[in-house]
Short mmCIF file of C-alpha atoms and ligand atoms in Angstrom, two decimals:
data_model
loop_
_atom_site.label_atom_id
_atom_site.label_comp_id
_atom_site.label_asym_id
_atom_site.label_seq_id
_atom_site.Cartn_x
_atom_site.Cartn_y
_atom_site.Cartn_z
CA MET B 1 16.56 150.82 112.22
CA ASN B 2 13.94 153.37 111.24
CA ASN B 3 12.80 151.26 108.38
CA LYS B 4 11.10 148.77 110.68
CA LEU B 5 7.75 148.30 112.28
CA ILE B 6 7.68 148.37 116.05
CA PHE B 7 6.89 144.64 115.94
CA GLU B 8 10.09 144.02 113.99
CA LYS B 9 12.14 146.02 116.47
CA SER B 10 10.84 143.82 119.25
CA SER B 11 13.27 141.54 121.01
CA PRO B 12 12.11 138.98 123.58
CA GLY B 13 12.85 139.93 127.14
CA ARG B 14 13.15 143.66 126.62
CA LYS B 15 10.61 145.65 128.54
CA THR B 16 9.90 148.89 130.31
CA GLY B 17 8.83 147.16 133.50
CA TYR B 18 6.23 149.69 134.52
CA PHE B 19 3.37 147.32 135.07
CA PRO B 20 3.21 145.59 138.43
CA ASP B 21 1.59 142.20 138.76
CA SER B 22 -2.17 142.58 138.82
CA GLY B 23 -2.51 140.28 141.83
CA ILE B 24 -5.35 138.42 140.15
CA SER B 25 -4.84 134.78 139.29
CA LEU B 26 -5.83 133.27 135.97
CA ALA B 27 -8.57 131.26 137.67
CA GLN B 28 -9.99 134.38 139.27
CA ALA B 29 -9.93 136.27 136.00
CA GLN B 30 -11.67 133.43 134.21
CA GLU B 31 -14.32 133.30 136.85
CA LEU B 32 -14.89 137.05 136.70
CA LEU B 33 -14.88 137.49 132.94
CA GLY B 34 -15.82 134.07 131.60
CA LYS B 35 -13.27 131.69 130.05
CA ASP B 36 -13.67 132.93 126.49
CA TYR B 37 -12.75 136.47 127.37
CA VAL B 38 -9.44 135.86 129.04
CA ARG B 39 -6.54 136.10 126.64
CA ARG B 40 -3.70 133.65 127.31
CA ASP B 41 -1.30 135.21 124.94
CA LEU B 42 -0.87 138.89 124.03
CA PRO B 43 1.57 139.32 121.16
CA LEU B 44 2.76 142.84 121.99
CA PRO B 45 6.24 143.94 120.97
CA SER B 46 8.92 143.87 123.69
CA LEU B 47 10.99 147.03 123.76
CA GLY B 48 12.70 149.33 126.20
CA GLU B 49 11.16 152.70 126.94
CA LEU B 50 13.79 154.65 124.98
CA GLU B 51 13.17 152.54 121.89
CA VAL B 52 9.46 153.20 122.10
CA VAL B 53 10.01 156.93 122.57
CA ARG B 54 12.35 157.09 119.57
CA HIS B 55 10.07 154.99 117.41
CA TYR B 56 7.07 157.27 117.89
CA THR B 57 9.05 160.50 117.92
CA ASN B 58 10.55 159.60 114.56
CA LEU B 59 7.18 158.64 113.16
CA SER B 60 5.67 161.91 114.39
CA ARG B 61 8.40 163.83 112.62
CA MET B 62 7.25 162.41 109.31
CA ASN B 63 3.93 164.17 109.79
CA PHE B 64 2.96 167.37 108.13
CA SER B 65 1.19 169.65 110.56
CA VAL B 66 0.15 173.25 111.09
CA ASP B 67 2.73 173.39 113.86
CA SER B 68 5.53 172.42 111.52
CA ASN B 69 4.68 173.83 108.10
CA PHE B 70 2.46 176.17 106.08
CA TYR B 71 -0.81 174.37 105.43
CA PRO B 72 -2.97 176.29 102.92
CA LEU B 73 -5.57 173.54 102.47
CA GLY B 74 -8.66 175.20 101.01
CA SER B 75 -12.05 174.74 102.69
CA CYS B 76 -10.29 173.37 105.79
CA THR B 77 -9.10 176.50 107.64
CA MET B 78 -5.84 175.07 108.92
CA LYS B 79 -5.12 178.11 111.05
CA TYR B 80 -2.72 178.12 113.96
CA ASN B 81 -4.35 176.84 117.14
CA PRO B 82 -3.05 178.90 120.05
CA LYS B 83 -1.46 176.64 122.66
CA ILE B 84 -3.20 178.44 125.50
CA ASN B 85 -6.44 176.78 124.31
CA GLU B 86 -4.81 173.39 124.81
CA ALA B 87 -3.57 174.28 128.27
CA LEU B 88 -6.99 175.56 129.33
CA SER B 89 -9.00 172.70 127.86
CA SER B 90 -6.85 170.16 129.66
CA LEU B 91 -7.37 171.65 133.12
CA GLU B 92 -8.45 168.91 135.50
CA GLY B 93 -11.72 170.66 136.24
CA PHE B 94 -12.68 170.03 132.63
CA THR B 95 -11.14 166.67 131.91
CA ASN B 96 -12.12 164.92 135.14
CA ILE B 97 -15.81 165.77 135.27
CA HIS B 98 -18.38 163.17 134.37
CA PRO B 99 -21.46 163.68 132.23
CA TYR B 100 -23.63 161.95 134.85
CA GLN B 101 -22.50 164.32 137.58
CA ASN B 102 -25.19 166.46 139.22
CA GLU B 103 -25.68 169.88 137.71
CA ASP B 104 -24.60 171.66 140.89
CA GLY B 105 -21.18 169.99 140.59
CA VAL B 106 -20.56 171.13 137.00
CA GLN B 107 -21.80 174.71 137.08
CA GLY B 108 -18.54 175.96 135.54
CA ALA B 109 -18.81 173.63 132.56
CA LEU B 110 -22.44 174.56 132.00
CA GLU B 111 -21.53 178.23 132.23
CA ILE B 112 -18.94 177.82 129.49
CA ILE B 113 -21.48 176.16 127.21
CA TYR B 114 -23.96 178.92 128.02
CA ASN B 115 -21.48 181.75 127.44
CA LEU B 116 -20.13 180.21 124.24
CA GLU B 117 -23.67 180.01 122.95
CA GLU B 118 -24.16 183.72 123.75
CA MET B 119 -21.04 184.60 121.78
CA LEU B 120 -22.02 182.52 118.77
CA ARG B 121 -25.49 184.04 118.89
CA GLU B 122 -23.87 187.45 118.70
CA ILE B 123 -21.59 186.39 115.83
CA THR B 124 -24.34 184.79 113.74
CA GLY B 125 -27.52 186.53 114.92
CA MET B 126 -29.15 183.12 115.41
CA ARG B 127 -31.52 182.57 118.33
CA ARG B 128 -30.18 179.34 119.87
CA PHE B 129 -27.41 176.77 119.41
CA SER B 130 -26.90 173.06 119.94
CA PHE B 131 -23.39 171.72 120.52
CA GLN B 132 -24.15 168.03 120.27
CA ALA B 133 -22.88 167.35 116.75
CA SER B 134 -19.27 166.16 116.62
CA SER B 135 -18.47 167.37 113.13
CA GLY B 136 -19.60 169.68 110.38
CA ALA B 137 -21.27 166.85 108.49
CA GLN B 138 -23.15 165.78 111.61
CA GLY B 139 -24.12 169.41 112.18
CA GLU B 140 -25.63 169.46 108.70
CA PHE B 141 -27.52 166.27 109.47
CA THR B 142 -28.83 167.80 112.70
CA GLY B 143 -29.89 171.00 110.95
CA MET B 144 -31.61 169.20 108.10
CA LEU B 145 -33.45 166.89 110.51
CA MET B 146 -34.83 170.01 112.18
CA ILE B 147 -35.92 171.43 108.84
CA LYS B 148 -37.59 168.12 108.04
CA LYS B 149 -39.42 167.98 111.34
CA TYR B 150 -40.45 171.62 110.97
CA HIS B 151 -42.13 170.81 107.64
CA GLU B 152 -43.69 167.64 108.99
CA THR B 153 -45.22 169.35 112.01
CA SER B 154 -46.45 172.22 109.83
CA GLY B 155 -48.05 169.73 107.45
CA ASN B 156 -45.91 170.90 104.51
CA LYS B 157 -45.41 168.34 101.74
CA LYS B 158 -41.76 168.79 100.88
CA THR B 159 -39.66 166.45 98.81
CA LYS B 160 -36.51 168.16 97.64
CA VAL B 161 -33.47 170.11 98.75
CA ILE B 162 -31.56 172.39 96.40
CA VAL B 163 -27.76 172.55 96.40
CA PRO B 164 -25.52 174.55 94.08
CA ASP B 165 -23.13 172.60 91.83
CA SER B 166 -20.21 174.09 93.75
CA SER B 167 -21.42 172.71 97.08
CA HIS B 168 -19.36 170.67 99.51
CA GLY B 169 -20.04 166.95 99.03
CA THR B 170 -21.47 166.63 102.51
CA ASN B 171 -24.45 168.87 101.52
CA PRO B 172 -26.11 166.56 98.97
CA ALA B 173 -25.13 163.59 101.16
CA THR B 174 -26.95 165.14 104.14
CA ALA B 175 -30.04 165.96 102.08
CA SER B 176 -30.26 162.36 100.84
CA MET B 177 -29.69 160.93 104.31
CA CYS B 178 -32.67 162.97 105.47
CA GLY B 179 -34.75 161.37 102.73
CA TYR B 180 -34.84 164.28 100.32
CA GLU B 181 -34.23 164.33 96.63
CA THR B 182 -31.27 166.61 95.88
CA VAL B 183 -31.62 169.04 93.03
CA VAL B 184 -28.44 170.62 91.75
CA VAL B 185 -28.52 174.19 90.49
CA LYS B 186 -25.83 175.54 88.19
CA SER B 187 -23.49 178.39 88.90
CA THR B 188 -22.86 181.37 86.64
CA ARG B 189 -19.56 181.61 84.75
CA ASP B 190 -18.31 183.79 87.55
CA GLY B 191 -19.03 181.13 90.14
CA LEU B 192 -22.15 182.54 91.83
CA ILE B 193 -25.48 180.79 92.13
CA ASP B 194 -27.46 181.33 88.90
CA LEU B 195 -30.77 182.97 89.83
CA ASP B 196 -32.46 182.04 86.54
CA GLU B 197 -31.51 178.40 87.02
CA LEU B 198 -32.65 178.58 90.63
CA LYS B 199 -36.07 179.94 89.62
CA LYS B 200 -36.52 176.92 87.34
CA VAL B 201 -36.23 174.43 90.19
CA VAL B 202 -37.78 176.17 93.22
CA ASP B 203 -41.41 175.28 93.80
CA GLY B 204 -43.84 174.26 96.54
CA HIS B 205 -42.00 170.94 97.04
CA THR B 206 -38.77 172.69 98.00
CA ALA B 207 -37.89 171.90 101.62
CA GLY B 208 -34.93 174.22 101.49
CA ILE B 209 -31.57 175.10 100.03
CA MET B 210 -28.14 174.29 101.42
CA LEU B 211 -25.61 177.01 100.70
CA THR B 212 -22.27 178.17 101.86
CA ASN B 213 -21.31 181.82 101.78
CA PRO B 214 -18.60 182.61 100.83
CA ASN B 215 -19.19 179.71 98.45
CA THR B 216 -16.61 177.06 97.69
CA ILE B 217 -15.05 179.23 94.99
CA GLY B 218 -14.30 181.69 97.77
CA LEU B 219 -16.84 184.24 96.53
CA PHE B 220 -19.48 186.15 98.42
CA GLU B 221 -22.94 185.21 97.09
CA GLU B 222 -24.03 188.73 96.15
CA ASN B 223 -27.62 187.75 95.50
CA ILE B 224 -28.10 185.98 98.77
CA LEU B 225 -31.13 188.07 99.80
CA GLU B 226 -32.87 187.32 96.51
CA VAL B 227 -32.08 183.60 96.91
CA GLY B 228 -33.62 183.73 100.38
CA ARG B 229 -36.73 185.48 99.08
CA LEU B 230 -37.24 182.86 96.34
CA ILE B 231 -36.92 179.94 98.77
CA HIS B 232 -38.97 181.47 101.60
CA GLU B 233 -41.73 182.45 99.17
CA GLN B 234 -42.28 178.74 98.53
CA GLY B 235 -42.19 177.86 102.21
CA GLY B 236 -38.65 176.47 102.06
CA LEU B 237 -35.88 177.15 104.58
CA LEU B 238 -32.26 178.27 104.14
CA TYR B 239 -29.44 176.14 105.47
CA TYR B 240 -26.05 177.81 105.85
CA ASP B 241 -22.99 175.61 105.68
CA GLY B 242 -20.78 177.73 107.91
CA ALA B 243 -17.98 175.18 108.22
CA ASN B 244 -15.61 177.96 107.24
CA PHE B 245 -16.87 181.20 108.71
CA ASN B 246 -13.45 182.76 108.58
CA ALA B 247 -14.30 185.51 106.11
CA LEU B 248 -17.31 186.98 107.87
CA LEU B 249 -16.67 187.02 111.62
CA GLY B 250 -17.82 190.37 112.95
CA VAL B 251 -18.55 191.57 109.41
CA THR B 252 -22.05 190.25 108.85
CA LYS B 253 -24.39 187.65 110.34
CA THR B 254 -26.14 184.61 108.91
CA SER B 255 -29.44 185.98 110.23
CA LEU B 256 -28.98 189.19 108.22
CA MET B 257 -28.45 187.07 105.12
CA GLY B 258 -31.83 185.41 105.70
CA PHE B 259 -30.70 181.97 106.87
CA ASP B 260 -32.79 179.79 109.19
CA VAL B 261 -30.09 177.29 110.24
CA VAL B 262 -26.31 177.42 110.30
CA HIS B 263 -23.61 175.06 111.42
CA LEU B 264 -20.20 176.36 112.39
CA ASN B 265 -17.20 174.07 112.53
CA LEU B 266 -15.68 175.05 115.85
CA HIS B 267 -12.69 172.90 114.89
CA LYS B 268 -12.03 175.01 111.79
CA THR B 269 -12.96 178.63 112.41
CA PHE B 270 -12.65 178.57 116.20
CA SER B 271 -9.28 176.87 116.48
CA THR B 272 -9.23 173.24 117.52
CA PRO B 273 -6.55 171.03 115.95
CA HIS B 274 -8.33 168.98 113.31
CA GLY B 275 -7.79 166.61 110.43
CA CYS B 276 -7.54 162.83 110.40
CA GLY B 277 -10.98 162.54 112.03
CA GLY B 278 -10.09 163.89 115.45
CA PRO B 279 -12.79 165.26 117.73
CA GLY B 280 -14.66 168.27 116.40
CA ALA B 281 -17.82 170.23 117.04
CA GLY B 282 -20.50 171.24 114.59
CA ALA B 283 -22.35 173.97 116.46
CA VAL B 284 -25.85 174.27 114.99
CA GLY B 285 -27.62 177.62 115.28
CA VAL B 286 -31.26 178.26 114.46
CA THR B 287 -33.64 181.20 114.24
CA GLU B 288 -36.78 181.48 116.35
CA LYS B 289 -38.83 179.25 114.00
CA LEU B 290 -36.69 176.21 114.71
CA VAL B 291 -35.91 176.64 118.40
CA ASP B 292 -38.52 174.05 119.37
CA PHE B 293 -36.82 171.40 117.22
CA LEU B 294 -33.32 171.55 118.71
CA PRO B 295 -31.71 168.38 120.05
CA ALA B 296 -32.18 168.18 123.82
CA PRO B 297 -30.78 169.14 126.23
CA VAL B 298 -29.75 172.79 125.98
CA VAL B 299 -28.19 174.84 128.77
CA GLU B 300 -30.37 177.47 130.44
CA LYS B 301 -29.86 179.89 133.33
CA LYS B 302 -32.27 180.69 136.11
CA ASP B 303 -31.56 182.86 139.15
CA GLY B 304 -27.82 182.66 138.51
CA THR B 305 -27.84 178.84 138.27
CA PHE B 306 -27.18 176.88 135.09
CA TYR B 307 -29.23 173.79 134.28
CA LEU B 308 -29.94 171.41 131.43
CA ASN B 309 -33.30 171.78 129.78
CA HIS B 310 -34.42 168.41 128.44
CA LYS B 311 -37.95 169.55 127.63
CA ILE B 312 -37.91 170.85 124.09
CA LYS B 313 -41.34 170.60 122.55
CA ASN B 314 -40.65 169.14 119.11
CA SER B 315 -37.04 168.12 119.66
CA ILE B 316 -35.54 165.88 116.99
CA GLY B 317 -34.02 163.97 119.90
CA ARG B 318 -30.35 163.33 120.48
CA VAL B 319 -27.78 163.16 117.73
CA ARG B 320 -24.98 162.12 120.07
CA GLY B 321 -24.41 161.04 123.66
CA PHE B 322 -24.29 163.72 126.34
CA TYR B 323 -23.33 167.28 125.35
CA GLY B 324 -20.93 166.98 122.43
CA ASN B 325 -17.15 167.20 122.49
CA PHE B 326 -16.94 169.44 125.50
CA THR B 327 -13.23 170.28 125.43
CA VAL B 328 -13.59 171.49 121.83
CA LEU B 329 -16.12 173.97 123.22
CA VAL B 330 -13.62 175.06 125.86
CA ARG B 331 -11.04 175.74 123.16
CA ALA B 332 -13.51 177.80 121.13
CA TYR B 333 -14.49 179.74 124.24
CA ALA B 334 -10.87 180.46 125.16
CA TYR B 335 -10.15 181.49 121.58
CA LEU B 336 -13.07 183.94 121.49
CA LEU B 337 -12.35 185.41 124.92
CA ARG B 338 -8.78 186.05 123.96
CA LEU B 339 -9.68 187.78 120.69
CA GLY B 340 -12.66 189.80 121.84
CA ARG B 341 -14.97 191.72 119.56
CA GLU B 342 -12.28 193.62 117.68
CA GLY B 343 -9.94 190.67 117.46
CA ILE B 344 -12.57 188.50 115.87
CA LEU B 345 -13.21 191.12 113.18
CA ARG B 346 -9.48 191.34 112.47
CA VAL B 347 -9.35 187.56 112.03
CA SER B 348 -11.68 187.88 109.07
CA GLN B 349 -10.11 191.02 107.68
CA ASN B 350 -6.67 189.39 107.68
CA ALA B 351 -7.96 186.08 106.32
CA VAL B 352 -9.46 187.93 103.35
CA LEU B 353 -6.42 190.16 102.96
CA ASN B 354 -4.05 187.18 102.87
CA ALA B 355 -6.07 185.30 100.25
CA SER B 356 -6.51 188.46 98.17
CA TYR B 357 -2.77 189.12 98.27
CA ILE B 358 -2.05 185.64 96.90
CA ARG B 359 -4.74 186.17 94.26
CA GLU B 360 -3.15 189.42 93.07
CA LYS B 361 0.40 188.08 93.04
CA LEU B 362 -0.39 184.87 91.17
CA LYS B 363 -3.23 185.86 88.85
CA ASP B 364 -0.95 186.61 85.87
CA TYR B 365 0.59 183.13 86.10
CA TYR B 366 -2.25 180.90 87.26
CA GLU B 367 -5.69 181.47 85.80
CA LEU B 368 -8.34 182.61 88.29
CA ALA B 369 -11.55 180.59 88.60
CA SER B 370 -13.51 183.84 88.85
CA THR B 371 -12.98 187.50 88.08
CA LEU B 372 -14.85 188.47 91.26
CA PRO B 373 -12.91 189.42 94.39
CA CYS B 374 -12.14 186.50 96.67
CA MET B 375 -12.93 186.17 100.35
CA HIS B 376 -10.87 183.94 102.69
CA GLU B 377 -9.74 181.56 99.95
CA VAL B 378 -8.81 181.83 96.30
CA VAL B 379 -9.38 179.25 93.58
CA PHE B 380 -7.16 178.96 90.52
CA SER B 381 -7.58 176.79 87.46
CA CYS B 382 -4.30 175.18 86.40
CA GLU B 383 -5.52 174.15 82.95
CA LYS B 384 -2.79 176.11 81.17
CA GLN B 385 -0.13 174.29 83.19
CA ALA B 386 -1.85 170.96 82.52
CA GLN B 387 -1.59 171.57 78.78
CA LYS B 388 2.14 172.06 79.22
CA GLY B 389 2.43 168.68 80.89
CA ALA B 390 2.03 169.23 84.63
CA ARG B 391 -1.40 168.73 86.11
CA VAL B 392 -2.57 170.41 89.30
CA MET B 393 -1.81 167.18 91.19
CA ASP B 394 1.82 167.53 90.08
CA ILE B 395 1.97 171.15 91.19
CA ALA B 396 0.52 170.19 94.57
CA LYS B 397 3.08 167.40 94.96
CA ARG B 398 5.93 169.72 93.97
CA LEU B 399 4.95 172.14 96.75
CA ILE B 400 5.81 169.41 99.25
CA ASP B 401 9.45 169.79 98.23
CA TYR B 402 9.20 173.42 99.34
CA GLY B 403 7.92 172.30 102.74
CA ILE B 404 4.39 173.44 101.95
CA HIS B 405 1.32 171.28 102.44
CA PRO B 406 -0.53 170.86 99.13
CA PRO B 407 -3.58 173.09 98.80
CA THR B 408 -6.95 171.47 98.07
CA ILE B 409 -7.11 170.29 94.46
CA TYR B 410 -9.82 169.16 92.05
CA PHE B 411 -12.41 170.84 94.27
CA PRO B 412 -14.78 172.61 93.68
CA LEU B 413 -15.70 170.14 90.97
CA ILE B 414 -16.92 172.81 88.55
CA VAL B 415 -13.45 174.34 88.16
CA LYS B 416 -11.12 172.42 85.84
CA GLU B 417 -7.73 171.59 87.42
CA ALA B 418 -8.84 173.50 90.52
CA LEU B 419 -6.28 174.63 93.08
CA MET B 420 -7.92 176.07 96.17
CA VAL B 421 -5.71 178.06 98.51
CA GLU B 422 -6.75 179.13 102.00
CA PRO B 423 -3.82 180.82 103.72
CA THR B 424 -5.78 181.80 106.91
CA GLU B 425 -5.14 184.90 108.97
CA THR B 426 -2.47 183.38 111.18
CA GLU B 427 0.29 183.34 108.55
CA SER B 428 2.92 186.05 108.31
CA LYS B 429 3.56 188.00 105.12
CA ALA B 430 6.97 186.33 104.92
CA THR B 431 5.39 182.86 104.82
CA ILE B 432 2.85 183.92 102.23
CA ASP B 433 5.59 185.51 100.10
CA TYR B 434 7.52 182.26 100.32
CA PHE B 435 4.46 180.36 99.06
CA ILE B 436 4.00 182.82 96.19
CA GLU B 437 7.68 182.47 95.29
CA ALA B 438 7.35 178.67 95.28
CA MET B 439 4.30 178.83 93.01
CA LEU B 440 6.15 181.13 90.59
CA GLU B 441 9.18 178.84 90.51
CA ILE B 442 7.03 175.81 89.86
CA ASN B 443 5.35 177.65 87.02
CA LYS B 444 8.78 178.36 85.49
CA GLU B 445 9.85 174.78 86.04
CA ILE B 446 6.81 173.55 84.11
CA ASP B 447 8.12 175.45 81.05
CA ALA B 448 11.69 174.26 81.44
CA ASN B 449 11.29 170.74 82.76
CA PRO B 450 7.73 169.49 83.24
CA ASP B 451 9.02 165.97 84.02
CA SER B 452 10.63 167.22 87.19
CA VAL B 453 7.28 168.56 88.38
CA ARG B 454 5.52 165.39 87.23
CA ASN B 455 7.87 163.26 89.32
CA ALA B 456 7.60 165.33 92.47
CA PRO B 457 7.92 165.12 95.40
CA HIS B 458 11.68 164.53 95.32
CA SER B 459 12.38 165.01 99.00
CA THR B 460 10.04 162.62 100.79
CA CYS B 461 10.43 158.98 101.73
CA ILE B 462 7.12 158.15 100.07
CA LYS B 463 6.53 159.67 96.68
CA ARG B 464 3.10 158.99 95.27
CA PRO B 465 1.20 156.24 96.94
CA ASP B 466 -1.83 154.80 95.23
CA GLU B 467 -4.23 156.59 97.56
CA VAL B 468 -7.05 154.07 97.27
CA LYS B 469 -4.74 151.13 97.77
CA ALA B 470 -2.95 152.88 100.63
CA ALA B 471 -6.27 153.21 102.45
CA ARG B 472 -7.44 149.66 101.77
CA GLN B 473 -4.19 147.70 102.00
CA PRO B 474 -1.85 149.85 104.05
CA ASP B 475 1.81 148.96 103.83
CA LEU B 476 3.19 150.55 106.98
CA ARG B 477 6.86 150.17 106.12
CA TYR B 478 8.46 153.16 104.56
CA ARG B 479 11.50 153.09 102.37
CA TYR B 480 14.08 155.70 101.48
C1 LIG E 501 -15.17 170.82 106.31
C2 LIG E 501 -16.45 171.14 105.68
C3 LIG E 501 -17.60 170.38 105.98
C4 LIG E 501 -17.58 169.12 106.84
O1 LIG E 501 -17.07 169.29 108.12
P1 LIG E 501 -16.53 168.00 108.92
O2 LIG E 501 -16.26 168.48 110.29
O3 LIG E 501 -15.32 167.54 108.19
O4 LIG E 501 -17.61 166.97 108.87
C5 LIG E 501 -18.79 170.76 105.40
N1 LIG E 501 -18.86 171.81 104.56
C6 LIG E 501 -17.78 172.55 104.24
C7 LIG E 501 -17.92 173.72 103.30
C8 LIG E 501 -16.53 172.24 104.78
O5 LIG E 501 -15.46 172.94 104.46
#
């Protein structure tokens, strides 16, 4: 029975019977909507309520989620999202308000946006934030548009944006979408940005650099101040990809590191369920120099009243309708209020501790991508295992049999057979020990029986779909 689509389970005449007659005749509907828009026949499956409930419950149980299993997907921060955030963000006062409502009727919502901005200003040291962008990538686009407009209004002739070779793919994509040439700068053998290489490419045409710190190898860019000096000296600006800010909360600030713009993925670091393209929020923070370029409106406060300021002198305009994904902001606000100043620091301390613990326990078995200490994630290179017959893809698939979501693999691109593990701060030592144990067993298995690892997973109904084909020609039936 499970092996069927809901359409195949359909049987004529079965129904849930919830929908009363609309009371509108066909003729009336045709007159209202126009003949072409009235459907005569709607081929929906006919099932009873219980069958529908079972169908979807069983499908949902085939999902891998943070709520069901350990999910150490690097660069994604799949931390536990406290359920209280869900409860609070679904309060009627938040879900039933309308973006066209008068400001005096939505003071509470405006206050939350205002207060969240204050908190993020404190965390990053930036001057102002915009919450319009719905994702990290869109946050990058917003930030780079501001940098572009800043140069245009200052009369600077800028043509290129520098990105390190370890950068997240969205960085060069953003730079090109903003009309810049992307220039890639190499990393040192230890995975940091190479200052000598950087000096070769920075010049008066440099609009800016897009960096993430910790970088995608999980390392703190030790020379960040020198990088900033080199770029600023040529009139360029520094963009901080803060999609994963999990290592530095309460430890340091993007302003202290010399950055002019930052985006934070509220859906990663500040706990909103994410993945599969659900709603997110790329909060974009800027220093004083870029405040006049923010997307309008921003929330301001005067005499105890909150209002929307649409008059921003050189605003790049809107990047999205209304004020962003508001309930994602509510979740981030609830998360921050609950943790407080000390809690937020402990998030980062534990995130780094957990990744470092995995690094220490596995480093004699899986080669490290860098000898430098890791921050909130650790990158291994599984080349040695690949030579023995099991590539990192096989190792990742074998972890599924242990009930563990595969870590990120083959990224960053500069690490061969890369395995990028981000345990996050919300996991217990017992869970992390279980992961370490699984990795050690898989390593042993590669020596004894590499075929078994190569043929993994053994415990799932789907083994190894052709990922490209699965996306383009989905076959929704699953088979045991
Ligand atoms: C996730 C991520 C992004 C993109 O964020 P989305 O919300 O998926 O668009 C950008 N940069 C880094 C480093 C990331 O980890």
